[in-house]
PDB file of C-alpha atoms in Angstrom:
ATOM      1  CA  UNK A   1      20.972 179.181  26.704  1.00 53.00           C
ATOM      2  CA  UNK A   2      19.978 182.436  28.398  1.00 54.00           C
ATOM      3  CA  UNK A   3      16.705 184.050  27.339  1.00 58.00           C
ATOM      4  CA  UNK A   4      16.970 187.746  26.498  1.00 64.00           C
ATOM      5  CA  UNK A   5      14.403 190.517  26.230  1.00 78.00           C
ATOM      6  CA  UNK A   6      15.480 191.185  22.647  1.00 89.00           C
ATOM      7  CA  UNK A   7      12.599 190.551  20.263  1.00 94.00           C
ATOM      8  CA  UNK A   8      13.100 189.720  16.584  1.00 96.00           C
ATOM      9  CA  UNK A   9      10.329 189.697  13.964  1.00 97.00           C
ATOM     10  CA  UNK A  10      10.935 187.250  11.101  1.00 96.00           C
ATOM     11  CA  UNK A  11       8.951 187.822   7.919  1.00 96.00           C
ATOM     12  CA  UNK A  12       8.959 185.311   5.059  1.00 94.00           C
ATOM     13  CA  UNK A  13       6.341 183.503   2.979  1.00 92.00           C
ATOM     14  CA  UNK A  14       8.364 180.277   3.119  1.00 91.00           C
ATOM     15  CA  UNK A  15       7.532 178.280   6.292  1.00 93.00           C
ATOM     16  CA  UNK A  16      10.872 176.432   6.089  1.00 91.00           C
ATOM     17  CA  UNK A  17      12.804 179.712   6.256  1.00 90.00           C
ATOM     18  CA  UNK A  18      10.777 180.874   9.263  1.00 92.00           C
ATOM     19  CA  UNK A  19      11.374 177.563  11.000  1.00 93.00           C
ATOM     20  CA  UNK A  20      15.120 177.312  10.326  1.00 91.00           C
ATOM     21  CA  UNK A  21      15.988 180.971  10.975  1.00 91.00           C
ATOM     22  CA  UNK A  22      13.648 181.156  13.949  1.00 93.00           C
ATOM     23  CA  UNK A  23      15.100 178.016  15.506  1.00 93.00           C
ATOM     24  CA  UNK A  24      18.706 179.188  15.233  1.00 93.00           C
ATOM     25  CA  UNK A  25      17.966 182.604  16.708  1.00 93.00           C
ATOM     26  CA  UNK A  26      15.793 181.138  19.468  1.00 93.00           C
ATOM     27  CA  UNK A  27      18.758 178.925  20.404  1.00 92.00           C
ATOM     28  CA  UNK A  28      20.655 182.151  21.129  1.00 91.00           C
ATOM     29  CA  UNK A  29      17.937 183.242  23.533  1.00 92.00           C
ATOM     30  CA  UNK A  30      16.133 185.770  21.336  1.00 93.00           C
ATOM     31  CA  UNK A  31      12.345 186.086  21.463  1.00 94.00           C
ATOM     32  CA  UNK A  32      11.038 185.230  17.994  1.00 96.00           C
ATOM     33  CA  UNK A  33       7.830 186.510  16.380  1.00 96.00           C
ATOM     34  CA  UNK A  34       6.906 185.515  12.820  1.00 96.00           C
ATOM     35  CA  UNK A  35       4.812 186.831   9.940  1.00 96.00           C
ATOM     36  CA  UNK A  36       4.234 185.382   6.467  1.00 94.00           C
ATOM     37  CA  UNK A  37       3.656 188.556   4.412  1.00 95.00           C
ATOM     38  CA  UNK A  38       4.146 192.317   4.457  1.00 94.00           C
ATOM     39  CA  UNK A  39       0.676 193.208   5.754  1.00 95.00           C
ATOM     40  CA  UNK A  40       0.985 190.776   8.644  1.00 96.00           C
ATOM     41  CA  UNK A  41       4.490 192.115   9.335  1.00 96.00           C
ATOM     42  CA  UNK A  42       3.176 195.667   9.806  1.00 96.00           C
ATOM     43  CA  UNK A  43       0.494 194.491  12.238  1.00 96.00           C
ATOM     44  CA  UNK A  44       2.917 192.286  14.198  1.00 96.00           C
ATOM     45  CA  UNK A  45       5.538 195.049  14.333  1.00 96.00           C
ATOM     46  CA  UNK A  46       3.028 197.526  15.791  1.00 93.00           C
ATOM     47  CA  UNK A  47       1.839 194.999  18.365  1.00 93.00           C
ATOM     48  CA  UNK A  48       5.170 193.446  19.383  1.00 93.00           C
ATOM     49  CA  UNK A  49       7.580 196.428  18.942  1.00 92.00           C
ATOM     50  CA  UNK A  50      10.618 194.296  18.033  1.00 94.00           C
ATOM     51  CA  UNK A  51      14.194 195.560  18.141  1.00 92.00           C
ATOM     52  CA  UNK A  52      15.034 193.871  14.825  1.00 94.00           C
ATOM     53  CA  UNK A  53      12.983 192.893  11.772  1.00 96.00           C
ATOM     54  CA  UNK A  54      14.395 190.353   9.298  1.00 95.00           C
ATOM     55  CA  UNK A  55      12.175 190.491   6.228  1.00 94.00           C
ATOM     56  CA  UNK A  56      12.014 188.748   2.875  1.00 91.00           C
ATOM     57  CA  UNK A  57      11.779 191.057  -0.140  1.00 90.00           C
ATOM     58  CA  UNK A  58       9.632 189.011  -2.548  1.00 88.00           C
ATOM     59  CA  UNK A  59       6.317 188.101  -0.898  1.00 90.00           C
ATOM     60  CA  UNK A  60       2.677 187.854  -1.948  1.00 84.00           C
ATOM     61  CA  UNK A  61       0.053 190.429  -0.836  1.00 85.00           C
ATOM     62  CA  UNK A  62       2.683 193.011   0.089  1.00 91.00           C
ATOM     63  CA  UNK A  63       6.413 192.752  -0.576  1.00 90.00           C
ATOM     64  CA  UNK A  64       9.166 193.647   1.858  1.00 91.00           C
ATOM     65  CA  UNK A  65       9.940 197.001   0.262  1.00 91.00           C
ATOM     66  CA  UNK A  66       6.396 198.309   0.688  1.00 93.00           C
ATOM     67  CA  UNK A  67       6.100 196.882   4.191  1.00 95.00           C
ATOM     68  CA  UNK A  68       9.383 198.538   5.165  1.00 93.00           C
ATOM     69  CA  UNK A  69       8.148 201.928   3.938  1.00 91.00           C
ATOM     70  CA  UNK A  70       4.961 201.557   6.002  1.00 93.00           C
ATOM     71  CA  UNK A  71       6.856 200.524   9.142  1.00 93.00           C
ATOM     72  CA  UNK A  72       9.200 203.516   8.837  1.00 88.00           C
ATOM     73  CA  UNK A  73       6.163 205.800   9.152  1.00 86.00           C
ATOM     74  CA  UNK A  74       5.168 204.354  12.543  1.00 87.00           C
ATOM     75  CA  UNK A  75       6.628 206.609  15.307  1.00 79.00           C
ATOM     76  CA  UNK A  76       6.933 203.791  17.858  1.00 82.00           C
ATOM     77  CA  UNK A  77       9.174 201.911  15.427  1.00 86.00           C
ATOM     78  CA  UNK A  78      11.560 204.748  14.592  1.00 77.00           C
ATOM     79  CA  UNK A  79      14.563 202.907  15.996  1.00 78.00           C
ATOM     80  CA  UNK A  80      13.800 199.363  14.855  1.00 89.00           C
ATOM     81  CA  UNK A  81      16.520 197.871  12.666  1.00 89.00           C
ATOM     82  CA  UNK A  82      15.209 196.363   9.424  1.00 91.00           C
ATOM     83  CA  UNK A  83      17.289 193.988   7.346  1.00 91.00           C
ATOM     84  CA  UNK A  84      16.109 192.366   4.130  1.00 90.00           C
ATOM     85  CA  UNK A  85      16.457 188.694   3.250  1.00 85.00           C
ATOM     86  CA  UNK A  86      17.272 188.262  -0.426  1.00 82.00           C
ATOM     87  CA  UNK A  87      17.968 185.248  -2.606  1.00 77.00           C
ATOM     88  CA  UNK A  88      21.052 185.534  -4.788  1.00 57.00           C
ATOM     89  CA  UNK A  89      18.936 184.948  -7.901  1.00 55.00           C
ATOM     90  CA  UNK A  90      16.468 187.767  -7.155  1.00 59.00           C
ATOM     91  CA  UNK A  91      16.530 190.968  -9.148  1.00 59.00           C
ATOM     92  CA  UNK A  92      17.049 193.168  -6.105  1.00 60.00           C
ATOM     93  CA  UNK A  93      18.602 196.605  -5.883  1.00 64.00           C
ATOM     94  CA  UNK A  94      20.402 197.264  -2.604  1.00 68.00           C
ATOM     95  CA  UNK A  95      20.098 201.006  -3.151  1.00 71.00           C
ATOM     96  CA  UNK A  96      16.319 200.644  -3.607  1.00 76.00           C
ATOM     97  CA  UNK A  97      16.218 198.703  -0.355  1.00 76.00           C
ATOM     98  CA  UNK A  98      18.066 201.412   1.536  1.00 77.00           C
ATOM     99  CA  UNK A  99      15.806 204.066   0.006  1.00 78.00           C
ATOM    100  CA  UNK A 100      12.816 202.114   1.313  1.00 81.00           C
ATOM    101  CA  UNK A 101      14.282 202.426   4.799  1.00 82.00           C
ATOM    102  CA  UNK A 102      16.250 199.208   5.266  1.00 84.00           C
ATOM    103  CA  UNK A 103      19.404 199.251   7.381  1.00 80.00           C
ATOM    104  CA  UNK A 104      21.051 196.155   5.956  1.00 82.00           C
ATOM    105  CA  UNK A 105      20.499 192.979   3.981  1.00 81.00           C
ATOM    106  CA  UNK A 106      21.222 189.267   4.351  1.00 84.00           C
ATOM    107  CA  UNK A 107      21.682 187.042   1.299  1.00 82.00           C
ATOM    108  CA  UNK A 108      20.115 183.603   1.543  1.00 79.00           C
ATOM    109  CA  UNK A 109      20.892 180.812   1.848  1.00 79.00           C
ATOM    110  CA  UNK A 110      23.037 181.713   4.840  1.00 81.00           C
ATOM    111  CA  UNK A 111      24.848 179.442   7.281  1.00 86.00           C
ATOM    112  CA  UNK A 112      23.340 179.494  10.811  1.00 83.00           C
ATOM    113  CA  UNK A 113      26.550 180.655  12.526  1.00 87.00           C
ATOM    114  CA  UNK A 114      26.977 183.516  10.060  1.00 88.00           C
ATOM    115  CA  UNK A 115      23.320 184.480  10.498  1.00 87.00           C
ATOM    116  CA  UNK A 116      23.681 184.632  14.272  1.00 90.00           C
ATOM    117  CA  UNK A 117      26.885 186.672  13.950  1.00 89.00           C
ATOM    118  CA  UNK A 118      25.139 189.077  11.579  1.00 87.00           C
ATOM    119  CA  UNK A 119      22.187 189.529  13.940  1.00 90.00           C
ATOM    120  CA  UNK A 120      24.487 190.197  16.902  1.00 88.00           C
ATOM    121  CA  UNK A 121      26.325 192.852  14.873  1.00 84.00           C
ATOM    122  CA  UNK A 122      23.038 194.537  13.943  1.00 83.00           C
ATOM    123  CA  UNK A 123      21.849 194.574  17.545  1.00 84.00           C
ATOM    124  CA  UNK A 124      25.197 195.982  18.737  1.00 79.00           C
ATOM    125  CA  UNK A 125      24.639 198.851  16.319  1.00 69.00           C
ATOM    126  CA  UNK A 126      21.234 199.462  17.944  1.00 68.00           C
ATOM    127  CA  UNK A 127      22.827 199.641  21.410  1.00 66.00           C
ATOM    128  CA  UNK A 128      25.438 202.087  20.134  1.00 59.00           C
ATOM    129  CA  UNK A 129      22.666 204.299  18.759  1.00 58.00           C
ATOM    130  CA  UNK A 130      20.847 204.263  22.109  1.00 55.00           C
ATOM    131  CA  UNK A 131      23.754 205.821  24.015  1.00 51.00           C
ATOM    132  CA  UNK A 132      24.085 208.740  21.614  1.00 54.00           C
ATOM    133  CA  UNK A 133      22.553 212.032  22.726  1.00 57.00           C
ATOM    134  CA  UNK A 134      19.042 212.546  21.352  1.00 71.00           C
ATOM    135  CA  UNK A 135      19.536 216.210  20.440  1.00 79.00           C
ATOM    136  CA  UNK A 136      22.367 218.210  18.891  1.00 82.00           C
ATOM    137  CA  UNK A 137      22.584 221.956  18.373  1.00 86.00           C
ATOM    138  CA  UNK A 138      25.253 222.837  15.831  1.00 87.00           C
ATOM    139  CA  UNK A 139      25.655 226.129  14.007  1.00 83.00           C
ATOM    140  CA  UNK A 140      22.077 227.172  14.712  1.00 88.00           C
ATOM    141  CA  UNK A 141      20.702 223.839  13.529  1.00 92.00           C
ATOM    142  CA  UNK A 142      18.761 221.661  15.968  1.00 91.00           C
ATOM    143  CA  UNK A 143      18.936 217.938  15.250  1.00 91.00           C
ATOM    144  CA  UNK A 144      16.515 215.730  17.165  1.00 88.00           C
ATOM    145  CA  UNK A 145      17.513 212.091  16.744  1.00 83.00           C
ATOM    146  CA  UNK A 146      14.537 210.718  18.656  1.00 78.00           C
ATOM    147  CA  UNK A 147      12.016 212.414  16.374  1.00 80.00           C
ATOM    148  CA  UNK A 148      14.182 212.375  13.222  1.00 82.00           C
ATOM    149  CA  UNK A 149      13.649 216.117  12.981  1.00 85.00           C
ATOM    150  CA  UNK A 150      15.903 218.974  11.860  1.00 92.00           C
ATOM    151  CA  UNK A 151      15.126 222.649  12.493  1.00 93.00           C
ATOM    152  CA  UNK A 152      17.137 225.402  10.832  1.00 92.00           C
ATOM    153  CA  UNK A 153      16.083 229.034  11.217  1.00 88.00           C
ATOM    154  CA  UNK A 154      12.681 227.991  12.614  1.00 87.00           C
ATOM    155  CA  UNK A 155      12.088 225.888   9.499  1.00 91.00           C
ATOM    156  CA  UNK A 156      11.664 222.133   9.879  1.00 92.00           C
ATOM    157  CA  UNK A 157      13.546 220.089   7.276  1.00 90.00           C
ATOM    158  CA  UNK A 158      12.377 216.552   6.536  1.00 85.00           C
ATOM    159  CA  UNK A 159      15.037 213.995   5.643  1.00 88.00           C
ATOM    160  CA  UNK A 160      14.803 210.298   4.722  1.00 86.00           C
ATOM    161  CA  UNK A 161      16.297 207.969   7.319  1.00 85.00           C
ATOM    162  CA  UNK A 162      19.742 207.450   5.751  1.00 87.00           C
ATOM    163  CA  UNK A 163      20.203 211.135   4.913  1.00 91.00           C
ATOM    164  CA  UNK A 164      19.324 211.965   8.513  1.00 92.00           C
ATOM    165  CA  UNK A 165      21.764 209.420   9.932  1.00 90.00           C
ATOM    166  CA  UNK A 166      24.540 210.622   7.639  1.00 93.00           C
ATOM    167  CA  UNK A 167      23.881 214.237   8.642  1.00 94.00           C
ATOM    168  CA  UNK A 168      23.755 213.322  12.340  1.00 92.00           C
ATOM    169  CA  UNK A 169      27.057 211.470  12.079  1.00 91.00           C
ATOM    170  CA  UNK A 170      28.873 214.370  10.398  1.00 93.00           C
ATOM    171  CA  UNK A 171      27.291 217.011  12.654  1.00 91.00           C
ATOM    172  CA  UNK A 172      28.121 215.054  15.819  1.00 87.00           C
ATOM    173  CA  UNK A 173      31.772 216.066  15.391  1.00 86.00           C
ATOM    174  CA  UNK A 174      32.031 219.315  13.396  1.00 86.00           C
ATOM    175  CA  UNK A 175      35.382 219.659  11.674  1.00 85.00           C
ATOM    176  CA  UNK A 176      36.209 215.959  11.906  1.00 86.00           C
ATOM    177  CA  UNK A 177      36.942 214.301   8.580  1.00 88.00           C
ATOM    178  CA  UNK A 178      34.951 211.089   8.312  1.00 89.00           C
ATOM    179  CA  UNK A 179      36.561 208.626   5.952  1.00 88.00           C
ATOM    180  CA  UNK A 180      34.324 206.979   3.391  1.00 87.00           C
ATOM    181  CA  UNK A 181      34.803 203.534   4.956  1.00 84.00           C
ATOM    182  CA  UNK A 182      33.839 204.916   8.359  1.00 84.00           C
ATOM    183  CA  UNK A 183      30.686 206.500   6.933  1.00 88.00           C
ATOM    184  CA  UNK A 184      29.687 203.233   5.253  1.00 86.00           C
ATOM    185  CA  UNK A 185      30.343 201.352   8.490  1.00 81.00           C
ATOM    186  CA  UNK A 186      28.373 203.664  10.775  1.00 84.00           C
ATOM    187  CA  UNK A 187      25.501 204.570   8.474  1.00 86.00           C
ATOM    188  CA  UNK A 188      25.104 201.500   6.277  1.00 81.00           C
ATOM    189  CA  UNK A 189      26.903 198.836   8.312  1.00 73.00           C
ATOM    190  CA  UNK A 190      30.318 197.340   7.736  1.00 54.00           C
ATOM    191  CA  UNK A 191      28.955 194.217   6.031  1.00 51.00           C
ATOM    192  CA  UNK A 192      26.935 196.117   3.470  1.00 54.00           C
ATOM    193  CA  UNK A 193      28.385 196.424   0.004  1.00 56.00           C
ATOM    194  CA  UNK A 194      27.319 199.738  -1.511  1.00 61.00           C
ATOM    195  CA  UNK A 195      29.281 201.875  -3.916  1.00 64.00           C
ATOM    196  CA  UNK A 196      30.985 205.069  -2.875  1.00 65.00           C
ATOM    197  CA  UNK A 197      28.583 206.794  -5.230  1.00 81.00           C
ATOM    198  CA  UNK A 198      25.806 206.170  -2.684  1.00 85.00           C
ATOM    199  CA  UNK A 199      27.539 208.461  -0.185  1.00 89.00           C
ATOM    200  CA  UNK A 200      28.069 211.131  -2.842  1.00 90.00           C
ATOM    201  CA  UNK A 201      24.372 211.136  -3.750  1.00 90.00           C
ATOM    202  CA  UNK A 202      23.338 211.506  -0.108  1.00 93.00           C
ATOM    203  CA  UNK A 203      25.828 214.347   0.437  1.00 94.00           C
ATOM    204  CA  UNK A 204      24.500 216.132  -2.652  1.00 93.00           C
ATOM    205  CA  UNK A 205      20.955 215.912  -1.291  1.00 93.00           C
ATOM    206  CA  UNK A 206      22.064 217.223   2.115  1.00 95.00           C
ATOM    207  CA  UNK A 207      23.782 220.176   0.466  1.00 95.00           C
ATOM    208  CA  UNK A 208      20.584 220.992  -1.426  1.00 94.00           C
ATOM    209  CA  UNK A 209      18.386 220.790   1.673  1.00 93.00           C
ATOM    210  CA  UNK A 210      20.613 222.151   4.458  1.00 93.00           C
ATOM    211  CA  UNK A 211      23.386 224.215   2.930  1.00 92.00           C
ATOM    212  CA  UNK A 212      25.968 223.915   0.172  1.00 92.00           C
ATOM    213  CA  UNK A 213      28.864 225.279   2.238  1.00 92.00           C
ATOM    214  CA  UNK A 214      28.300 223.121   5.324  1.00 94.00           C
ATOM    215  CA  UNK A 215      29.550 219.875   3.805  1.00 95.00           C
ATOM    216  CA  UNK A 216      33.182 219.782   2.729  1.00 93.00           C
ATOM    217  CA  UNK A 217      34.658 217.168   0.426  1.00 93.00           C
ATOM    218  CA  UNK A 218      38.161 216.020   1.349  1.00 90.00           C
ATOM    219  CA  UNK A 219      39.323 214.593  -1.950  1.00 87.00           C
ATOM    220  CA  UNK A 220      40.349 210.967  -1.768  1.00 85.00           C
ATOM    221  CA  UNK A 221      39.436 210.756   1.924  1.00 87.00           C
ATOM    222  CA  UNK A 222      35.837 211.586   2.797  1.00 89.00           C
ATOM    223  CA  UNK A 223      33.624 214.371   4.126  1.00 93.00           C
ATOM    224  CA  UNK A 224      33.275 216.739   7.066  1.00 92.00           C
ATOM    225  CA  UNK A 225      30.620 219.077   8.438  1.00 93.00           C
ATOM    226  CA  UNK A 226      31.875 222.613   9.004  1.00 88.00           C
ATOM    227  CA  UNK A 227      30.098 225.593  10.566  1.00 80.00           C
TER     228      UNK A 227
END
């Protein structure tokens, strides 16, 4: 086993989950930090600056949704990947999770090998994001990926995380038609099951905030950004 510099924060109010998940990931060489509730997770995340946070949704004191929203407001943690842990029996809305700022979700119980595979896929996505240019200038719009900031006509436009990532993806290759499956893969992750309606809603919001004519629908295929 080779120790890596990659740090993972595990958040769950069940000690058994922390022990089992932590053990399996530690066996892969990851540095493991744990927290037992949302408030502790925020403090640990600020102190440890992990690359990945795996967080339970239903917890006492502060649940995962609220903790995720708080963490997304911390500048030093802009690029951390957050995935929720959810039990199959929980009344949990994936869309609500993504709106809170989550990148993905893992349904428990989960087999150790599948968990490790999932974590590796999430961390690969982080590495892919790191090699992308921090700033784009397209059609008079400046897009700063590092600061999650968009400036159009000297006006700063604030976007939630997923809207920003969708916009950045489309604007990175103006004129290219991105298929719906490709958008889901690159913005939401290829193991996430969300309806196509989720993309449509995000595109509608981008049109309202940035410009109706900039986002073209290619019927039956996907979307493209055109300037």
